[in-house]
C-alpha positions in Angstrom: -0.1 -0.2 0.0 1.6 3.3 -0.9 1.9 6.3 1.5 -0.7 8.4 -0.5 -3.3 5.5 -0.3 -2.6 5.2 3.6 -3.2 8.9 4.1 -6.1 9.0 2.3 -7.7 6.4 4.2 -6.9 8.1 7.4 -9.1 11.0 6.1 -12.5 9.5 6.8 -11.2 8.4 10.4 -10.0 12.2 11.1 -13.3 13.7 9.6 -15.3 11.2 11.9 -13.4 12.5 15.1 -13.8 15.9 13.9 -17.5 15.6 13.5 -18.0 14.0 16.8 -16.1 16.5 18.6 -17.7 19.7 17.0 -21.1 18.5 17.3 -20.9 17.9 21.1 -18.8 21.0 21.4 -21.3 23.4 20.1 -24.0 21.7 22.1 -22.3 22.2 25.5 -22.4 26.2 24.8 -24.8 27.6 27.4 -28.0 29.1 25.9 -31.0 28.0 24.5 -30.6 27.4 20.6 -34.4 28.9 19.9 -33.7 31.8 21.9 -30.3 32.5 20.2 -31.6 32.0 16.6 -34.7 34.3 17.2 -33.4 36.9 19.7 -35.8 39.5 21.1 -38.5 37.9 19.1 -38.2 34.6 20.9 -40.3 36.4 24.0 -43.3 36.4 21.9 -43.3 32.8 21.3 -45.8 30.5 23.4 -44.4 27.2 25.0 -46.0 25.1 22.2 -44.5 27.7 19.6 -41.0 26.8 21.1 -41.7 23.0 21.2 -42.9 23.1 17.5 -39.8 24.9 16.4 -37.8 22.7 18.4 -39.4 19.6 16.8 -39.1 21.1 13.2 -35.3 21.5 13.6 -34.8 18.2 15.4 -33.7 19.6 18.7 -36.2 17.7 20.9 -34.5 14.4 19.8 -31.5 12.9 21.8 -28.1 13.9 20.8 -27.2 10.3 19.0 -30.4 10.4 17.0 -29.5 13.9 15.9 -25.9 13.1 15.1 -27.1 10.1 13.1 -29.5 12.4 10.9 -26.9 14.6 10.5 -23.9 12.5 9.3 -26.0 10.4 7.0 -26.8 14.0 5.4 -23.0 14.8 5.4 -22.3 11.1 3.7 -24.6 11.9 1.1 -23.5 15.5 0.3 -26.0 17.5 2.3 -24.3 19.6 4.9 -27.9 20.6 6.3 -29.8 23.8 6.0 -28.6 27.0 7.6 -31.5 28.4 10.0 -29.4 31.7 9.8 -29.2 32.2 6.1 -32.2 29.9 5.0 -29.9 28.2 2.8 -27.8 24.9 2.4 -24.9 25.1 4.6 -22.7 24.0 1.7 -24.1 26.9 -0.3 -23.2 29.4 2.6 -19.6 27.9 2.9 -18.8 28.3 -0.7 -20.0 31.8 -0.8 -17.3 33.1 1.8 -14.5 30.4 1.1 -13.2 32.3 -1.8 -12.4 35.7 0.4 -10.5 33.5 3.0 -8.8 31.6 0.4 -7.5 34.9 -1.4 -6.7 36.4 2.1 -4.8 33.2 3.1 -2.7 33.2 0.0 -1.9 36.9 -0.3 -0.8 36.4 3.5 1.3 33.4 2.5 2.9 35.2 -0.6 3.8 38.3 1.8 5.4 35.9 4.3 7.3 33.9 2.2 8.3 36.8 -0.3 9.3 38.8 2.7 10.5 36.1 5.3 12.5 33.7 3.2 14.8 36.5 1.9 15.6 38.1 5.4 16.1 34.6 6.8 18.7 33.9 4.0 20.2 37.4 4.4 20.6 36.9 8.4 22.0 33.3 7.9 24.8 34.9 5.5 25.3 37.4 8.2 25.5 35.5 11.1 26.6 37.4 14.4 26.5 40.7 12.6 24.5 43.8 13.4 22.5 43.3 10.6 21.7 39.6 11.8 20.7 40.6 15.2 18.4 43.4 13.5 16.4 40.7 11.7 16.3 38.5 14.8 14.9 41.0 16.6 12.3 42.3 14.2 11.3 38.6 13.9 10.7 38.3 17.8 8.7 41.6 17.7 6.5 39.9 14.6 6.0 36.9 16.5 5.3 38.2 20.0 2.7 40.8 18.5 -1.0 39.4 18.3 -2.9 40.1 14.8 -5.4 42.3 15.9 -2.9 44.7 17.8 -1.3 45.0 14.3 -4.4 45.4 12.4 -5.5 48.2 15.0 -2.0 50.1 14.7 -2.7 50.0 11.0 -5.9 51.4 11.0 -4.8 54.1 13.9 -1.7 55.3 11.6 -3.7 55.3 8.3 -6.6 57.4 9.9 -4.6 59.6 12.1 -1.3 59.9 10.4 -2.6 59.8 6.5 -6.3 60.8 7.1 -7.6 57.6 5.4 -9.3 54.3 6.4 -9.1 51.0 4.9 -11.8 50.1 2.6 -14.3 48.4 4.2 -18.1 47.6 3.6 -19.6 44.9 0.9 -16.8 42.9 -0.2 -15.9 43.3 -4.0 -14.8 39.9 -5.8 -11.4 40.0 -7.5 -12.8 39.2 -10.8 -15.2 42.1 -10.6 -13.2 45.0 -9.5 -9.3 43.9 -9.0 -8.3 47.2 -7.8 -11.2 47.6 -5.3 -10.8 44.4 -4.2 -6.9 44.8 -3.5 -7.8 48.1 -1.6 -10.1 46.0 0.5 -7.7 43.0 1.0 -3.9 44.2 1.1 -4.1 45.4 4.8 -5.7 42.3 6.0 -3.3 40.3 4.4 -0.4 42.4 5.9 -1.9 42.1 8.9 -2.3 38.4 8.7 1.0 37.7 7.3 2.9 39.8 9.9 3.5 37.0 12.4 3.7 34.3 9.4 6.6 36.6 8.1 8.5 36.5 11.5 8.0 32.6 11.9 9.4 32.1 8.2 12.2 34.5 8.9 13.5 32.7 11.8 13.0 29.1 10.4 14.6 29.9 7.1 17.5 31.5 8.9 17.9 28.4 11.2 17.7 25.9 8.6 20.3 27.9 6.1 22.7 28.0 9.2 22.4 24.2 9.4 23.0 24.0 5.5 25.6 26.5 5.1 28.0 24.2 7.4 27.6 20.9 5.3 30.5 19.7 3.3 29.0 20.0 -0.1 28.5 23.8 0.4 32.2 24.0 1.6 33.2 22.1 -1.5 31.1 24.1 -3.7 32.8 27.4 -2.2 36.6 25.6 -2.5 36.0 25.1 -6.3 35.2 28.8 -6.8 31.3 28.8 -7.3 29.9 32.4 -7.0 28.8 33.1 -3.3 25.2 34.0 -4.7 25.0 30.6 -6.7 26.4 28.6 -3.8 23.4 30.2 -1.4 20.5 30.2 -3.9 20.9 27.3 -5.9 22.7 24.9 -3.7 21.9 25.8 -0.2 18.2 27.0 -0.6 16.8 24.2 -1.6 17.9 22.0 1.0 16.9 24.3 3.7 13.3 24.7 2.5 12.0 21.5 4.3 11.2 23.1 7.3 9.7 26.3 5.8 7.7 24.1 3.6 6.4 22.5 7.1 5.6 25.7 8.8 4.1 27.1 5.3 1.6 24.1 5.2 0.5 24.2 8.8 0.1 28.1 8.8 -1.8 27.9 5.5 -4.1 25.3 6.9 -4.9 27.5 10.0 -5.5 30.3 7.6 -7.9 28.8 5.5 -9.8 28.0 8.6 -10.3 31.8 8.5 -8.6 34.4 10.6 -11.6 35.3 13.0 -9.9 38.4 14.7 -8.8 40.1 11.4 -11.8 39.5 9.5 -13.6 41.0 12.4 -11.5 44.0 12.3 -11.6 44.8 8.7 -15.3 43.6 8.3 -14.5 40.8 6.0 -17.3 38.1 5.3 -14.9 35.3 5.2 -15.2 31.6 6.9 -13.8 33.3 10.4 -16.6 35.3 11.0 -19.0 33.0 9.6 -18.1 30.5 11.9 -18.4 33.2 15.0 -21.7 34.3 13.7 -23.0 30.7 13.6 -22.0 30.0 17.0 -23.7 33.2 18.4 -26.8 32.3 16.7 -26.6 28.6 17.7 -26.6 27.7 14.3 -25.6 24.2 14.5 -25.8 22.8 11.0 -23.7 25.8 10.2 -21.1 25.3 12.6 -20.7 21.6 12.1 -20.6 21.9 8.3 -17.9 24.8 8.3 -15.7 23.0 10.9 -15.8 19.9 8.7 -15.2 21.9 5.6 -12.0 23.7 7.5 -10.9 20.2 8.7 -10.9 18.8 5.2 -9.0 21.7 3.8 -6.6 21.4 6.5 -5.7 17.5 5.9 -5.6 18.2 1.9 -2.9 20.9 2.5 -0.9 18.6 5.0 -0.9 15.9 2.5 0.3 18.3 -0.5 3.2 19.3 1.8 4.4 15.7 2.6 4.1 15.2 -1.2 6.0 18.4 -1.8 9.3 17.0 0.5 9.9 14.4 -2.4 9.9 17.4 -5.1 12.3 19.5 -2.8 14.7 16.5 -1.9 14.5 13.5 -3.8 16.5 11.4 -1.2 13.1 11.5 0.8 11.1 8.5 0.1 7.8 8.6 1.8 6.5 5.4 2.9 9.6 3.6 1.7 11.7 1.1 3.4 
């Protein structure tokens, strides 16, 4: 059995565990689901009307029965009906997912495009003042929460330059690229700030290890240009930990950055889950978490497969 086959066989087991966990967790949240769904209007309902609504949504049944009905629908491709939006859960998720995907990709491009060169720069100047400066910046980036970075950016723009980030109704990239980038660039910088710091530290550490290897010293002894030694010989072998970090971080980013989306009023998956929890929209919470978990598993599988492309010496699942 190949490595890929074994990994794919674990997908249903992990998804089953996630489904049980989220199903139980959302029902342990204190409060009445019917009241949370209807808000102040719930006070106008009679006990009979509340009971009828609970029966309609299946909330009057036992947890085991509710889970069995829900998981049977999931296996047939039906994640349920969102009581908040009055639409199938999958349709609601697919409406919000493009924004979160774009935000995650932009944050990753910023992190890798900035953090990787900084890490290589610091590693090639180990012990110098420039190396110390990069490490200090990386520590600041990792220790500063994303919501603080976002609030600082908004404050500097509003007070220092008299402008505010473009908020309001989200404009898709294919409709108006400039307006879309105006809405997304600051959230992407906010989300990618700590990610950049992590990439910088990991790439610096990996490059230091690789630069001390024999083949790098041999390439230098043969008179190969320093730039070629660093970027063609050393860097590809230092990318394994960077790819690992990027895969994990990207999986989390696809889960939706709740705080960043909340600060910039972006209708992504993060805000969707938060609103669904507050509204006790059980089907929407369960379906969104399952969708996020599947994406996380898929990204990590692709990362494992990327190891072989980066380093042919790695044989996944081989003897």
